[in-house]
């Protein structure tokens, strides 16, 4: 997770991407991540892991993904948590709950550091923040609620189709 912080803080100073380029790209990437999570819920091949052990290539991959996510987060405000969660689910075969929890923790740390960095630089539009914070909080609540409903629906469809196939 610490790999994302230096990139998050210096990325926009080194390489500035026009918002009309990054926002559509991130939208498509978000849709692909959504599809990947739905597939993981439906066909999950998790090994039941809840954490990474050792210092092997998984850690190097995680560092690269976190750094890339830190750069995208610097441009768009989100990405590091999603990329880390997908990496942990698909490449490290971590349980979906643990992967998402790790992604959220990394996103929270990066968001806090990014907030203080931008506050120090004087780049926070406070009038925008007044509406963003409640929106994020409501989105977090309704996103978790929707995620549980979608997972339940997918699991019900999965059980129904397996009963139909085996009958």
PDB file of C-alpha atoms in Angstrom:
ATOM      1  CA  UNK A   1       0.000   0.000   0.000  1.00  0.00           C
ATOM      2  CA  UNK A   2       2.886   2.351   0.592  1.00  0.00           C
ATOM      3  CA  UNK A   3       3.824   2.012  -3.093  1.00  0.00           C
ATOM      4  CA  UNK A   4       0.751   4.012  -4.066  1.00  0.00           C
ATOM      5  CA  UNK A   5       1.456   6.999  -1.814  1.00  0.00           C
ATOM      6  CA  UNK A   6       4.545   8.464  -3.580  1.00  0.00           C
ATOM      7  CA  UNK A   7       2.880   8.054  -6.970  1.00  0.00           C
ATOM      8  CA  UNK A   8      -0.364   9.536  -5.651  1.00  0.00           C
ATOM      9  CA  UNK A   9       1.471  12.605  -4.394  1.00  0.00           C
ATOM     10  CA  UNK A  10       3.827  13.182  -7.339  1.00  0.00           C
ATOM     11  CA  UNK A  11       1.987  11.676 -10.298  1.00  0.00           C
ATOM     12  CA  UNK A  12      -0.096  14.718 -11.271  1.00  0.00           C
ATOM     13  CA  UNK A  13       2.985  16.947 -11.027  1.00  0.00           C
ATOM     14  CA  UNK A  14       4.979  14.715 -13.387  1.00  0.00           C
ATOM     15  CA  UNK A  15       2.323  13.710 -15.911  1.00  0.00           C
ATOM     16  CA  UNK A  16      -0.919  15.589 -16.403  1.00  0.00           C
ATOM     17  CA  UNK A  17      -3.654  13.905 -18.416  1.00  0.00           C
ATOM     18  CA  UNK A  18      -6.649  15.869 -19.708  1.00  0.00           C
ATOM     19  CA  UNK A  19      -9.869  14.914 -17.933  1.00  0.00           C
ATOM     20  CA  UNK A  20     -11.606  14.270 -21.257  1.00  0.00           C
ATOM     21  CA  UNK A  21      -9.136  11.427 -21.803  1.00  0.00           C
ATOM     22  CA  UNK A  22      -8.934   9.824 -18.373  1.00  0.00           C
ATOM     23  CA  UNK A  23     -12.599   9.903 -17.383  1.00  0.00           C
ATOM     24  CA  UNK A  24     -13.974   7.791 -20.270  1.00  0.00           C
ATOM     25  CA  UNK A  25     -11.053   5.378 -19.926  1.00  0.00           C
ATOM     26  CA  UNK A  26     -11.694   5.006 -16.225  1.00  0.00           C
ATOM     27  CA  UNK A  27     -15.406   4.468 -16.900  1.00  0.00           C
ATOM     28  CA  UNK A  28     -14.653   1.518 -19.168  1.00  0.00           C
ATOM     29  CA  UNK A  29     -12.093   0.137 -16.730  1.00  0.00           C
ATOM     30  CA  UNK A  30     -14.691   0.416 -13.939  1.00  0.00           C
ATOM     31  CA  UNK A  31     -17.193  -1.563 -16.004  1.00  0.00           C
ATOM     32  CA  UNK A  32     -14.575  -4.258 -16.630  1.00  0.00           C
ATOM     33  CA  UNK A  33     -13.787  -4.417 -12.911  1.00  0.00           C
ATOM     34  CA  UNK A  34     -17.517  -4.753 -12.179  1.00  0.00           C
ATOM     35  CA  UNK A  35     -17.772  -7.629 -14.659  1.00  0.00           C
ATOM     36  CA  UNK A  36     -14.695  -9.274 -13.135  1.00  0.00           C
ATOM     37  CA  UNK A  37     -16.169  -9.093  -9.631  1.00  0.00           C
ATOM     38  CA  UNK A  38     -19.497 -10.543 -10.832  1.00  0.00           C
ATOM     39  CA  UNK A  39     -17.609 -13.396 -12.515  1.00  0.00           C
ATOM     40  CA  UNK A  40     -15.603 -13.980  -9.347  1.00  0.00           C
ATOM     41  CA  UNK A  41     -18.799 -14.165  -7.303  1.00  0.00           C
ATOM     42  CA  UNK A  42     -20.362 -16.573  -9.821  1.00  0.00           C
ATOM     43  CA  UNK A  43     -17.388 -18.799 -10.616  1.00  0.00           C
ATOM     44  CA  UNK A  44     -15.026 -17.927  -7.749  1.00  0.00           C
ATOM     45  CA  UNK A  45     -11.896 -20.036  -7.608  1.00  0.00           C
ATOM     46  CA  UNK A  46     -10.631 -18.564  -4.368  1.00  0.00           C
ATOM     47  CA  UNK A  47      -8.153 -20.596  -2.362  1.00  0.00           C
ATOM     48  CA  UNK A  48      -9.639 -19.256   0.859  1.00  0.00           C
ATOM     49  CA  UNK A  49      -6.588 -17.099   1.572  1.00  0.00           C
ATOM     50  CA  UNK A  50      -7.103 -14.064   3.717  1.00  0.00           C
ATOM     51  CA  UNK A  51      -3.581 -12.628   3.472  1.00  0.00           C
ATOM     52  CA  UNK A  52      -0.356 -12.823   1.484  1.00  0.00           C
ATOM     53  CA  UNK A  53       2.587 -14.687   2.931  1.00  0.00           C
ATOM     54  CA  UNK A  54       6.282 -14.157   2.307  1.00  0.00           C
ATOM     55  CA  UNK A  55       8.032 -11.748  -0.024  1.00  0.00           C
ATOM     56  CA  UNK A  56       7.538 -13.519  -3.348  1.00  0.00           C
ATOM     57  CA  UNK A  57       6.444 -12.290  -6.748  1.00  0.00           C
ATOM     58  CA  UNK A  58       2.910 -11.650  -5.463  1.00  0.00           C
ATOM     59  CA  UNK A  59       4.282  -8.733  -3.437  1.00  0.00           C
ATOM     60  CA  UNK A  60       6.076  -7.280  -6.463  1.00  0.00           C
ATOM     61  CA  UNK A  61       2.868  -7.526  -8.479  1.00  0.00           C
ATOM     62  CA  UNK A  62       0.934  -5.905  -5.651  1.00  0.00           C
ATOM     63  CA  UNK A  63       3.475  -3.062  -5.505  1.00  0.00           C
ATOM     64  CA  UNK A  64       3.144  -2.474  -9.275  1.00  0.00           C
ATOM     65  CA  UNK A  65      -0.664  -2.551  -9.123  1.00  0.00           C
ATOM     66  CA  UNK A  66      -0.694  -0.199  -6.115  1.00  0.00           C
ATOM     67  CA  UNK A  67       1.646   2.248  -7.879  1.00  0.00           C
ATOM     68  CA  UNK A  68      -0.525   2.195 -11.017  1.00  0.00           C
ATOM     69  CA  UNK A  69      -3.634   2.615  -8.881  1.00  0.00           C
ATOM     70  CA  UNK A  70      -1.977   5.505  -7.049  1.00  0.00           C
ATOM     71  CA  UNK A  71      -1.421   7.293 -10.354  1.00  0.00           C
ATOM     72  CA  UNK A  72      -5.008   6.727 -11.479  1.00  0.00           C
ATOM     73  CA  UNK A  73      -6.245   7.830  -8.055  1.00  0.00           C
ATOM     74  CA  UNK A  74      -4.214  11.021  -8.362  1.00  0.00           C
ATOM     75  CA  UNK A  75      -5.984  11.787 -11.636  1.00  0.00           C
ATOM     76  CA  UNK A  76      -9.520  10.617 -10.880  1.00  0.00           C
ATOM     77  CA  UNK A  77      -9.853  10.327  -7.097  1.00  0.00           C
ATOM     78  CA  UNK A  78     -10.508   6.574  -7.201  1.00  0.00           C
ATOM     79  CA  UNK A  79      -8.862   3.424  -8.571  1.00  0.00           C
ATOM     80  CA  UNK A  80      -6.220   2.107  -6.196  1.00  0.00           C
ATOM     81  CA  UNK A  81      -8.666   0.118  -4.052  1.00  0.00           C
ATOM     82  CA  UNK A  82     -10.411  -1.437  -7.028  1.00  0.00           C
ATOM     83  CA  UNK A  83      -7.198  -2.442  -8.773  1.00  0.00           C
ATOM     84  CA  UNK A  84      -5.697  -3.910  -5.607  1.00  0.00           C
ATOM     85  CA  UNK A  85      -8.882  -5.889  -4.864  1.00  0.00           C
ATOM     86  CA  UNK A  86      -9.028  -7.326  -8.387  1.00  0.00           C
ATOM     87  CA  UNK A  87      -5.328  -8.220  -8.288  1.00  0.00           C
ATOM     88  CA  UNK A  88      -5.733 -10.002  -4.947  1.00  0.00           C
ATOM     89  CA  UNK A  89      -8.817 -11.890  -6.143  1.00  0.00           C
ATOM     90  CA  UNK A  90      -7.585 -13.014  -9.540  1.00  0.00           C
ATOM     91  CA  UNK A  91      -3.824 -13.320  -9.243  1.00  0.00           C
ATOM     92  CA  UNK A  92      -3.405 -14.191  -5.567  1.00  0.00           C
ATOM     93  CA  UNK A  93      -6.677 -16.186  -5.337  1.00  0.00           C
ATOM     94  CA  UNK A  94      -7.632 -14.369  -2.136  1.00  0.00           C
ATOM     95  CA  UNK A  95     -11.174 -14.600  -0.798  1.00  0.00           C
ATOM     96  CA  UNK A  96     -13.340 -11.821  -2.235  1.00  0.00           C
ATOM     97  CA  UNK A  97     -14.158 -10.405   1.209  1.00  0.00           C
ATOM     98  CA  UNK A  98     -10.484 -10.147   2.171  1.00  0.00           C
ATOM     99  CA  UNK A  99      -9.455  -8.724  -1.197  1.00  0.00           C
ATOM    100  CA  UNK A 100     -12.094  -6.004  -1.070  1.00  0.00           C
ATOM    101  CA  UNK A 101     -11.305  -5.203   2.567  1.00  0.00           C
ATOM    102  CA  UNK A 102      -7.620  -4.748   1.657  1.00  0.00           C
ATOM    103  CA  UNK A 103      -8.557  -2.562  -1.301  1.00  0.00           C
ATOM    104  CA  UNK A 104     -10.797  -0.368   0.852  1.00  0.00           C
ATOM    105  CA  UNK A 105      -8.091   0.006   3.511  1.00  0.00           C
ATOM    106  CA  UNK A 106      -5.520   1.052   0.916  1.00  0.00           C
ATOM    107  CA  UNK A 107      -7.992   3.474  -0.679  1.00  0.00           C
ATOM    108  CA  UNK A 108      -8.792   5.002   2.726  1.00  0.00           C
ATOM    109  CA  UNK A 109      -5.109   5.534   3.551  1.00  0.00           C
ATOM    110  CA  UNK A 110      -4.428   7.072   0.143  1.00  0.00           C
ATOM    111  CA  UNK A 111      -7.522   9.274   0.375  1.00  0.00           C
ATOM    112  CA  UNK A 112      -6.501  10.635   3.766  1.00  0.00           C
ATOM    113  CA  UNK A 113      -2.959  11.380   2.602  1.00  0.00           C
ATOM    114  CA  UNK A 114      -4.270  12.903  -0.645  1.00  0.00           C
ATOM    115  CA  UNK A 115      -6.720  15.093   1.257  1.00  0.00           C
ATOM    116  CA  UNK A 116      -4.027  16.521   3.514  1.00  0.00           C
ATOM    117  CA  UNK A 117      -1.657  17.001   0.592  1.00  0.00           C
ATOM    118  CA  UNK A 118      -4.255  18.940  -1.409  1.00  0.00           C
ATOM    119  CA  UNK A 119      -5.320  20.924   1.674  1.00  0.00           C
ATOM    120  CA  UNK A 120      -1.675  21.916   2.213  1.00  0.00           C
ATOM    121  CA  UNK A 121      -1.331  22.919  -1.450  1.00  0.00           C
ATOM    122  CA  UNK A 122      -4.596  24.872  -1.297  1.00  0.00           C
ATOM    123  CA  UNK A 123      -6.286  22.907  -4.065  1.00  0.00           C
ATOM    124  CA  UNK A 124      -9.490  21.754  -2.366  1.00  0.00           C
ATOM    125  CA  UNK A 125     -12.707  23.294  -3.658  1.00  0.00           C
ATOM    126  CA  UNK A 126     -14.513  23.341  -0.306  1.00  0.00           C
ATOM    127  CA  UNK A 127     -17.882  24.178  -1.869  1.00  0.00           C
ATOM    128  CA  UNK A 128     -17.584  20.940  -3.869  1.00  0.00           C
ATOM    129  CA  UNK A 129     -16.479  18.930  -0.836  1.00  0.00           C
ATOM    130  CA  UNK A 130     -19.643  19.855   1.079  1.00  0.00           C
ATOM    131  CA  UNK A 131     -21.649  17.808  -1.435  1.00  0.00           C
ATOM    132  CA  UNK A 132     -19.057  15.123  -2.154  1.00  0.00           C
ATOM    133  CA  UNK A 133     -18.613  13.815   1.394  1.00  0.00           C
ATOM    134  CA  UNK A 134     -22.325  13.045   2.000  1.00  0.00           C
ATOM    135  CA  UNK A 135     -22.521  11.550  -1.499  1.00  0.00           C
ATOM    136  CA  UNK A 136     -19.590   9.248  -0.825  1.00  0.00           C
ATOM    137  CA  UNK A 137     -21.051   8.169   2.510  1.00  0.00           C
ATOM    138  CA  UNK A 138     -24.459   7.423   0.992  1.00  0.00           C
ATOM    139  CA  UNK A 139     -22.803   5.690  -1.956  1.00  0.00           C
ATOM    140  CA  UNK A 140     -20.786   3.509   0.411  1.00  0.00           C
ATOM    141  CA  UNK A 141     -23.910   2.471   2.283  1.00  0.00           C
ATOM    142  CA  UNK A 142     -26.038   1.836  -0.803  1.00  0.00           C
ATOM    143  CA  UNK A 143     -23.123   0.243  -2.658  1.00  0.00           C
ATOM    144  CA  UNK A 144     -22.625  -2.315   0.122  1.00  0.00           C
ATOM    145  CA  UNK A 145     -26.376  -2.957   0.288  1.00  0.00           C
ATOM    146  CA  UNK A 146     -26.572  -3.397  -3.486  1.00  0.00           C
ATOM    147  CA  UNK A 147     -23.511  -5.651  -3.474  1.00  0.00           C
ATOM    148  CA  UNK A 148     -25.112  -7.996  -0.937  1.00  0.00           C
ATOM    149  CA  UNK A 149     -28.322  -8.121  -2.990  1.00  0.00           C
ATOM    150  CA  UNK A 150     -26.443  -8.805  -6.231  1.00  0.00           C
ATOM    151  CA  UNK A 151     -24.344 -11.531  -4.593  1.00  0.00           C
ATOM    152  CA  UNK A 152     -27.477 -13.161  -3.169  1.00  0.00           C
ATOM    153  CA  UNK A 153     -29.194 -12.980  -6.577  1.00  0.00           C
ATOM    154  CA  UNK A 154     -26.168 -14.467  -8.388  1.00  0.00           C
ATOM    155  CA  UNK A 155     -25.872 -17.277  -5.839  1.00  0.00           C
ATOM    156  CA  UNK A 156     -29.592 -18.080  -6.138  1.00  0.00           C
ATOM    157  CA  UNK A 157     -29.309 -18.191  -9.936  1.00  0.00           C
ATOM    158  CA  UNK A 158     -26.242 -20.397  -9.630  1.00  0.00           C
ATOM    159  CA  UNK A 159     -28.015 -22.880  -7.351  1.00  0.00           C
ATOM    160  CA  UNK A 160     -31.110 -22.887  -9.565  1.00  0.00           C
ATOM    161  CA  UNK A 161     -29.089 -23.591 -12.710  1.00  0.00           C
ATOM    162  CA  UNK A 162     -27.122 -26.395 -11.027  1.00  0.00           C
ATOM    163  CA  UNK A 163     -30.377 -28.030  -9.874  1.00  0.00           C
ATOM    164  CA  UNK A 164     -31.743 -27.770 -13.429  1.00  0.00           C
ATOM    165  CA  UNK A 165     -28.567 -29.248 -14.940  1.00  0.00           C
ATOM    166  CA  UNK A 166     -28.400 -32.156 -12.496  1.00  0.00           C
ATOM    167  CA  UNK A 167     -32.103 -33.059 -12.757  1.00  0.00           C
TER     168      UNK A 167
END
